[in-house]
mmCIF file of C-alpha atoms in Angstrom:
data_model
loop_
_atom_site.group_PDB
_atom_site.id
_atom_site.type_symbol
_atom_site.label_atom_id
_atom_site.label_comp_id
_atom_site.label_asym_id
_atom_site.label_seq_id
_atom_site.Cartn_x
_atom_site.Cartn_y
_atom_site.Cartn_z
ATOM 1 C CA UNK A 1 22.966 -1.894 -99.660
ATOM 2 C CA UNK A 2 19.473 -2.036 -98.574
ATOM 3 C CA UNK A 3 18.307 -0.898 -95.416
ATOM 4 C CA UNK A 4 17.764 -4.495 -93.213
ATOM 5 C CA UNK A 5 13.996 -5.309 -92.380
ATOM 6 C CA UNK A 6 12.695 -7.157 -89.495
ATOM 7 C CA UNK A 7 11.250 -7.139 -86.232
ATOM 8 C CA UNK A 8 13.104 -6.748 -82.468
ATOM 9 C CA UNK A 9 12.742 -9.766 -81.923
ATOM 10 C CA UNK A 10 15.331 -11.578 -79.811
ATOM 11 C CA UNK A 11 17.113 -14.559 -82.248
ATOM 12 C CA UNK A 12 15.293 -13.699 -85.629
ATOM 13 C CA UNK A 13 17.267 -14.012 -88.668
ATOM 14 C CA UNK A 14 17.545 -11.694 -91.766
ATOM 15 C CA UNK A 15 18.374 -12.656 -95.282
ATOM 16 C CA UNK A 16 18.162 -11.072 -98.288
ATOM 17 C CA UNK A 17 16.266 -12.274 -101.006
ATOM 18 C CA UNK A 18 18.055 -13.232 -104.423
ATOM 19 C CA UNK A 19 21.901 -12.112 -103.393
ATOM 20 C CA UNK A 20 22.628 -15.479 -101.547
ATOM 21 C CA UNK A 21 24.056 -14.010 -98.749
ATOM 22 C CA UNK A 22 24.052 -15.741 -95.481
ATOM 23 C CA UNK A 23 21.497 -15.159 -93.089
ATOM 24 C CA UNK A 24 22.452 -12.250 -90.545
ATOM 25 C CA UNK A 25 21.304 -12.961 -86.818
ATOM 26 C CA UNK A 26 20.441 -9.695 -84.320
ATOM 27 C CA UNK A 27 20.146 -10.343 -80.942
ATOM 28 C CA UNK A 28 18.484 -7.571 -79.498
ATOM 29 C CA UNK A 29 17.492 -6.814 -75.937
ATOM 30 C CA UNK A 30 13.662 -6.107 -75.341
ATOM 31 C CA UNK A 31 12.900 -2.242 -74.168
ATOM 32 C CA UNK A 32 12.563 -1.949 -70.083
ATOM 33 C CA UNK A 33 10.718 0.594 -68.370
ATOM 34 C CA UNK A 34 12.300 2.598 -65.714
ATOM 35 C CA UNK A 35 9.703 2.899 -63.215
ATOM 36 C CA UNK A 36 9.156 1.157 -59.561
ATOM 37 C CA UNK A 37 11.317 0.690 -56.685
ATOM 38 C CA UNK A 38 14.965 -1.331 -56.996
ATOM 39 C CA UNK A 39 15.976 -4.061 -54.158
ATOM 40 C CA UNK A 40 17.975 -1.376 -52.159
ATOM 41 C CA UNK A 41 15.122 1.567 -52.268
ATOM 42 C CA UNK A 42 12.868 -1.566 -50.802
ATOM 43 C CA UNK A 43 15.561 -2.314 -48.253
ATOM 44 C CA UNK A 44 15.926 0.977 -47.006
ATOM 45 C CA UNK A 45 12.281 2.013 -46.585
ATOM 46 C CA UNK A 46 11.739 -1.310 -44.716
ATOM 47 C CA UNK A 47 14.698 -0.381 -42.307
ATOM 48 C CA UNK A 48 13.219 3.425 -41.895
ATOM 49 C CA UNK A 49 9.980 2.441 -41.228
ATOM 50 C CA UNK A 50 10.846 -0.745 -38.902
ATOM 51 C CA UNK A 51 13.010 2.131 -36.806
ATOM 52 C CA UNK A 52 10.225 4.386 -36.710
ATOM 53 C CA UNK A 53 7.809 2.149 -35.740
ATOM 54 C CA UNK A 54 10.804 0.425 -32.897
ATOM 55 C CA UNK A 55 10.774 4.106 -31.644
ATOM 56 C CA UNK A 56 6.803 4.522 -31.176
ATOM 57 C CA UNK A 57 6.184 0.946 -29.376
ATOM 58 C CA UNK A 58 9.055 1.985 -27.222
ATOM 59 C CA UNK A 59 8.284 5.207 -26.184
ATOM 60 C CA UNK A 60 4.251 3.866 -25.435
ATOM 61 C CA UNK A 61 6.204 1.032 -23.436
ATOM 62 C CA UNK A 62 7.592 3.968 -21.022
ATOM 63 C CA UNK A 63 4.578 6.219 -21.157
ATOM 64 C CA UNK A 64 2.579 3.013 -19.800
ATOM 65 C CA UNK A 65 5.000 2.033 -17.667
ATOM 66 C CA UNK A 66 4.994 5.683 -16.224
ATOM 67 C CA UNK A 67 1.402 5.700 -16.262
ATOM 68 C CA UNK A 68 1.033 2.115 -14.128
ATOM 69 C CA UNK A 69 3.469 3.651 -11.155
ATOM 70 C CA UNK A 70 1.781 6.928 -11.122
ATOM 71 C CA UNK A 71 -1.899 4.877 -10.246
ATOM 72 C CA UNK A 72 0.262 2.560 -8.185
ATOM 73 C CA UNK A 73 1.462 5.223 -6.121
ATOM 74 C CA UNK A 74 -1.662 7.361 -6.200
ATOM 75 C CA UNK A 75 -4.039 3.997 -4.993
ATOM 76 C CA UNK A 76 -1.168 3.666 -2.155
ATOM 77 C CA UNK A 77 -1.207 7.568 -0.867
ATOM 78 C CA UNK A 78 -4.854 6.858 -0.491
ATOM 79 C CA UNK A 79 -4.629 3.817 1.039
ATOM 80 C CA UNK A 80 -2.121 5.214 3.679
ATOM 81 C CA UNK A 81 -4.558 8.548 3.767
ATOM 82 C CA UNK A 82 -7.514 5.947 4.964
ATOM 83 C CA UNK A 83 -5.723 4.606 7.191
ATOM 84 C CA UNK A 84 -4.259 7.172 9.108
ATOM 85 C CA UNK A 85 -7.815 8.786 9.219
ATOM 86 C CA UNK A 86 -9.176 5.409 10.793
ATOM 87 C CA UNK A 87 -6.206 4.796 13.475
ATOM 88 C CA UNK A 88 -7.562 8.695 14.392
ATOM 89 C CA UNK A 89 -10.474 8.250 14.605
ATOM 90 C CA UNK A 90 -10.789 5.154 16.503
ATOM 91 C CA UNK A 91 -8.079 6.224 18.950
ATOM 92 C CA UNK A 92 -9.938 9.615 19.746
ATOM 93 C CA UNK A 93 -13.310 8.105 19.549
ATOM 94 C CA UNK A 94 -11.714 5.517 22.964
ATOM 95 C CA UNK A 95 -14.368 5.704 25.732
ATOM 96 C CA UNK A 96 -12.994 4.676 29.408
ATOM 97 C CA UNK A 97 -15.052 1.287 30.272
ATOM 98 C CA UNK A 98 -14.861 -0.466 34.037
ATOM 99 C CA UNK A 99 -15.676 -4.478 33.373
ATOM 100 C CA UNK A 100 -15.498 -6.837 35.773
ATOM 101 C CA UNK A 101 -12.758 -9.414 36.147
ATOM 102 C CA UNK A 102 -11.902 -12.679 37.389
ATOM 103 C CA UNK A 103 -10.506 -11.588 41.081
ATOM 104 C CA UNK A 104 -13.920 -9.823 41.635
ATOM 105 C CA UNK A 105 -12.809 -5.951 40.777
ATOM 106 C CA UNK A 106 -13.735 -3.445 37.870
ATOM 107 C CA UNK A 107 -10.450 -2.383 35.609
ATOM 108 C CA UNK A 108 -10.335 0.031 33.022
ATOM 109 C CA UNK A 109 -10.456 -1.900 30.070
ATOM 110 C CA UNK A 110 -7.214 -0.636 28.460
ATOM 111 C CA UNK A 111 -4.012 -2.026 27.414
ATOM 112 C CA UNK A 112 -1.206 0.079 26.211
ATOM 113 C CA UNK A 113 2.311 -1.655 25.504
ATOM 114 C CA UNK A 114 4.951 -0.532 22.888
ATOM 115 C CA UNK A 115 3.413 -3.214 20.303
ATOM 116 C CA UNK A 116 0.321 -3.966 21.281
ATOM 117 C CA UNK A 117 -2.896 -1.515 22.159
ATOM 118 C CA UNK A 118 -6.946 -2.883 23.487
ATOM 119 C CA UNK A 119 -9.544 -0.307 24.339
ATOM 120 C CA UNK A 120 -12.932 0.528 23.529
ATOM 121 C CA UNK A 121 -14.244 2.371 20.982
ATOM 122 C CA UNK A 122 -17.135 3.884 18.976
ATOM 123 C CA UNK A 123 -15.839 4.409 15.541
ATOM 124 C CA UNK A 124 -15.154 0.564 13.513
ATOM 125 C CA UNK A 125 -13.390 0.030 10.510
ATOM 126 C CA UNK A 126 -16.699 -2.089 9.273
ATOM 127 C CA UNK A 127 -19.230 0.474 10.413
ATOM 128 C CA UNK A 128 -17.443 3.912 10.599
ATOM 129 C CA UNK A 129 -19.721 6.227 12.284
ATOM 130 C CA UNK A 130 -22.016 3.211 13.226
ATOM 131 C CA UNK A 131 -23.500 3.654 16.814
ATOM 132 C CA UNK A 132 -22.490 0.767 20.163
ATOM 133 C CA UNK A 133 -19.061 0.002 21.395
ATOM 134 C CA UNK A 134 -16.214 -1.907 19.621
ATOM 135 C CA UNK A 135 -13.425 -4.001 20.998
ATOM 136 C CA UNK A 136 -10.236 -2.726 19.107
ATOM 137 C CA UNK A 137 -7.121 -4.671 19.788
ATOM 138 C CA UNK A 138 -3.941 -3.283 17.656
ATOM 139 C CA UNK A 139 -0.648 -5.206 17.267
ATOM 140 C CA UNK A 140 2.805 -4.764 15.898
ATOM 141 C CA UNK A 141 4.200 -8.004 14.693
ATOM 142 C CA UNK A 142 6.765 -9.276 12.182
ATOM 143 C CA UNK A 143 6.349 -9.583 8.348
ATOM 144 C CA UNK A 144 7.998 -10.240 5.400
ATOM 145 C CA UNK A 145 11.447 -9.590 5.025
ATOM 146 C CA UNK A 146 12.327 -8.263 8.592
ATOM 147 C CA UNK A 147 9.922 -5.283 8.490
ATOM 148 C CA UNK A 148 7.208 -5.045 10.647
ATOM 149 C CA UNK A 149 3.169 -4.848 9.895
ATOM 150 C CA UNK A 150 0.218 -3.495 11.878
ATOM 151 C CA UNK A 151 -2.553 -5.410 12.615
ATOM 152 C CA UNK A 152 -5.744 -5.079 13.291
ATOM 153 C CA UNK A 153 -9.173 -7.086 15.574
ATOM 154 C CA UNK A 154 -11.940 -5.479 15.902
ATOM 155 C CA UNK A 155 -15.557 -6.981 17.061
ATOM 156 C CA UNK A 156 -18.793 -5.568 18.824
ATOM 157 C CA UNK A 157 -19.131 -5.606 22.277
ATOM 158 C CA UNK A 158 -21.614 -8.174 23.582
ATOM 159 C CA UNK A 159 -20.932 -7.587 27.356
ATOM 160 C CA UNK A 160 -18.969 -6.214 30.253
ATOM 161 C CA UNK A 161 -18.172 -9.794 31.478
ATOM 162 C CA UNK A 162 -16.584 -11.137 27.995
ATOM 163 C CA UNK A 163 -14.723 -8.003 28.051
ATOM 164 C CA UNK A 164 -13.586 -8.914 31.409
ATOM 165 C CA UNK A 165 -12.339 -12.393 30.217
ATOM 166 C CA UNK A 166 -9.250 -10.607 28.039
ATOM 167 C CA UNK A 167 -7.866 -9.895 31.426
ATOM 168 C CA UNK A 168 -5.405 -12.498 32.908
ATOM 169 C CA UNK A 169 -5.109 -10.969 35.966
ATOM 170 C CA UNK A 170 -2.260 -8.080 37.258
ATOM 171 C CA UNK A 171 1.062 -7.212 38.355
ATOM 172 C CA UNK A 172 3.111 -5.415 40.655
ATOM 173 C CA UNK A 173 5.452 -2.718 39.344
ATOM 174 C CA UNK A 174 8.263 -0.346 41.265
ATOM 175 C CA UNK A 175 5.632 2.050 40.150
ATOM 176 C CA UNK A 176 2.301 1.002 39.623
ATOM 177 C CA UNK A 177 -0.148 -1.867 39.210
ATOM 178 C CA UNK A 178 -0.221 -3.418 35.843
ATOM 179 C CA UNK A 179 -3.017 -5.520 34.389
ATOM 180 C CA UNK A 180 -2.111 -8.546 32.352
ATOM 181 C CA UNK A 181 -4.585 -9.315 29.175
ATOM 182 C CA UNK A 182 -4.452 -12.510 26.913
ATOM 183 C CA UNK A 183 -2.061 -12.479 24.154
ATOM 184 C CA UNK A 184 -3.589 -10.911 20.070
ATOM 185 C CA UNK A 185 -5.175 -13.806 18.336
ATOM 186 C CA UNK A 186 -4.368 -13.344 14.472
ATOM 187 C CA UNK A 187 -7.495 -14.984 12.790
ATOM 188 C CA UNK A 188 -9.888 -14.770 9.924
ATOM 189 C CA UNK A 189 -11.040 -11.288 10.908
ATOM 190 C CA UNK A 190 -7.476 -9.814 10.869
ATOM 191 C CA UNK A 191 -7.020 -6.948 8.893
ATOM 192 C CA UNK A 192 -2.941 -5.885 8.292
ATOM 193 C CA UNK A 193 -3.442 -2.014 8.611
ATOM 194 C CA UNK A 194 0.183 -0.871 7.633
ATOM 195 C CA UNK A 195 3.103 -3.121 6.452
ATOM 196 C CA UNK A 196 6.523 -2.638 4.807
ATOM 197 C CA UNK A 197 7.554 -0.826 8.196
ATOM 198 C CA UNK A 198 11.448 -0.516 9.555
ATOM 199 C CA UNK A 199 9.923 0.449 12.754
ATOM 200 C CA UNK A 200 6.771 0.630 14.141
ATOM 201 C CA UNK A 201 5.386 1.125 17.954
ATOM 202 C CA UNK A 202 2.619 2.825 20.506
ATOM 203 C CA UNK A 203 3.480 5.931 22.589
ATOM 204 C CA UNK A 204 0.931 6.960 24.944
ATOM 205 C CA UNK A 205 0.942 10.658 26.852
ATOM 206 C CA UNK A 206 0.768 11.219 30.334
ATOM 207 C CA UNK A 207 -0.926 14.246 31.580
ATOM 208 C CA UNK A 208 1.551 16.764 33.321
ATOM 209 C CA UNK A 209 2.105 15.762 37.392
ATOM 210 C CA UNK A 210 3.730 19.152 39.215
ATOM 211 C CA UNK A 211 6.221 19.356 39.579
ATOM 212 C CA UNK A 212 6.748 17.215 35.960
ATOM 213 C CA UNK A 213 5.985 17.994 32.840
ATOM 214 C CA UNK A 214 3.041 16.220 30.441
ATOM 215 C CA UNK A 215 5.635 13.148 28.349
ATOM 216 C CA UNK A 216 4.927 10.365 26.366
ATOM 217 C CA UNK A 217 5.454 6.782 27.551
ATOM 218 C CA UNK A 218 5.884 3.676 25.742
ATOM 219 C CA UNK A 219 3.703 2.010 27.906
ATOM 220 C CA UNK A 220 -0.091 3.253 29.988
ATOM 221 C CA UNK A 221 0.803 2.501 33.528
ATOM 222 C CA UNK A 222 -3.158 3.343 34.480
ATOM 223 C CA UNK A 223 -2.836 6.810 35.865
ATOM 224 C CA UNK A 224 -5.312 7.367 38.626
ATOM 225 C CA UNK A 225 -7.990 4.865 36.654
ATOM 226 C CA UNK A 226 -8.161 7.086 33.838
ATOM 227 C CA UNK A 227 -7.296 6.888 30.172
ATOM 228 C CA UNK A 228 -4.241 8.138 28.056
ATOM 229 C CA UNK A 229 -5.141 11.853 27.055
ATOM 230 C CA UNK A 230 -3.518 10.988 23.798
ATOM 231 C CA UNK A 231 -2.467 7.987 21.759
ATOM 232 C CA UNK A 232 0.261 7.846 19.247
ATOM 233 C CA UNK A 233 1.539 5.355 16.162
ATOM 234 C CA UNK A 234 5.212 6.159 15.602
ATOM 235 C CA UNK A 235 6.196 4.743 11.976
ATOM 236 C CA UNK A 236 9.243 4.869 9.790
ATOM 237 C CA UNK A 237 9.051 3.358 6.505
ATOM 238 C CA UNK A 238 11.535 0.423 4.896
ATOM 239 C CA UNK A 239 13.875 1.513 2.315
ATOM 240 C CA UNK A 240 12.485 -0.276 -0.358
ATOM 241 C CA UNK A 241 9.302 2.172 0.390
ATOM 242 C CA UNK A 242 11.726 5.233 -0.848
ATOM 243 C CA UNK A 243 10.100 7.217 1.849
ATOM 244 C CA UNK A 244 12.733 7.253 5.370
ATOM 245 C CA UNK A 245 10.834 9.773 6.852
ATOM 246 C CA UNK A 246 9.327 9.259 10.251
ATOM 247 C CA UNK A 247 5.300 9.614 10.348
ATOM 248 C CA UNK A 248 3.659 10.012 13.803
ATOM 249 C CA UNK A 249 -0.094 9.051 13.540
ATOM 250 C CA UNK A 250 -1.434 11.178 16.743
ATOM 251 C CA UNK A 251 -4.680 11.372 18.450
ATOM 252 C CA UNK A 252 -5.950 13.580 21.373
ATOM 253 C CA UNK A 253 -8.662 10.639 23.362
ATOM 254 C CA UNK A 254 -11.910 13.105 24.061
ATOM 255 C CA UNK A 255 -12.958 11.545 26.842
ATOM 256 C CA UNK A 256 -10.398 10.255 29.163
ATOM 257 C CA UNK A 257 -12.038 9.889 31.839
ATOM 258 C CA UNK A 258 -15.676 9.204 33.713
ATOM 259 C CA UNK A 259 -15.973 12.433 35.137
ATOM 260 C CA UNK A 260 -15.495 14.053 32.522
ATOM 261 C CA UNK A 261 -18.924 13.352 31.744
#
């Protein structure tokens, strides 16, 4: 037998020539290569690299996330910082101020009540160290949620007599005479000073009386004509603040008094 002759190709027929033999069909495969990547090598890289890259976005999402209440809390330390330096300041920059009022006598113009606080002073939140007098007028009111926020109204002073126009008139006490001002008119040039507060009121101190002992008083009953010798903002923060701990804003009032100068 002769060896058979032909090419690999798929359905080509061989017959030999002159022995009348039927024609013998090969069916032959062509030749693969084995190189590349097969459907389940594909699948699994694709799976690797989507759980790699699942990984990265979500450890960038807490690294931002980090980052944003870090600068959140940082912008709201200095806030707070700001603040407590400009309650300070004004309070110890208070100057005692006689102004005339409607019954025809001169008052100290000073108001000191557990939520509410009006002097004079020379330091402004506007100007800071700017020279003349400003009208500050504090108040305590309610905000969102049942917390409490601090307010603030501050203006030049134009005059003794419209200074002496924020003075109703006075009242008797068991223990001393108490002037009555107009109520804190919330407007335009409100600032909010502190909010988020659980609790939030003034404390003013009383020089010590022998036999008694120097104390702080919710409320400036006008000793002797003469000024608080210090002022105080006593603060606790909400819980949603994290922060529980009571903060006492204090400041020692330089001059107190007209003879002291």
């Amino acid at each position: 037998d002769q060896p058979m002759k032909g090419n690999r190709l798929q359905g080509t027929g061989y017959r030999e020539q002159g022995t009348g033999a039927p024609a013998v069909t090969c069916n032959l495969l062509p030749v693969t290569s084995s190189a590349g990547f097969t459907l389940l090598e594909l699948l699994i890289s694709i799976t690797i690299v989507s759980l790699l890259a699942t990984t990265v976005l979500f450890g960038w999402r807490i690294a931002t996330s980090a980052w944003q209440k870090a600068n959140i809390h940082l912008q709201r330390s200095r806030t707070v910082l700001e603040t407590n330096h400009l309650l300070q300041e004004q309070m110890a920059s208070m100057v005692p101020y006689q102004v005339p009022t409607a019954q025809g006598s001169e008052e100290f113009f000073f108001q000191g009540e557990p939520q509410t606080a009006r002097f004079l002073s020379r330091y402004s939140l506007a100007g800071r160290a700017s020279s003349g007098f400003f009208r500050i007028e504090y108040q305590i009111e309610e905000g969102a949620g049942g917390t409490k926020q601090l307010l603030l109204n501050e203006s030049p002073v134009r005059s003794r007599e419209e200074l002496g126009t924020f003075i109703a008139g006075e009242e008797m006490t068991p223990t001393a005479r108490v002037l009555r001002y107009l109520p804190f008119e919330r407007g335009p040039q409100t600032v909010t000073l502190l909010e988020g507060l659980r609790e939030c009121h003034f404390e003013y101190y009383q020089p010590p009386l022998p036999p008694e002992p120097g104390s702080w008083s919710e409320r400036w009953m006008g000793l002797n004509g003469e000024l608080p010798r210090g002022m105080a903002i006593r603060v606790v923060a909400s819980a949603e603040s994290g922060d529980l701990m009571p903060v006492s804003i204090v400041a020692a009032i330089r001059n107190f008094s007209l003879k002291t100068k």
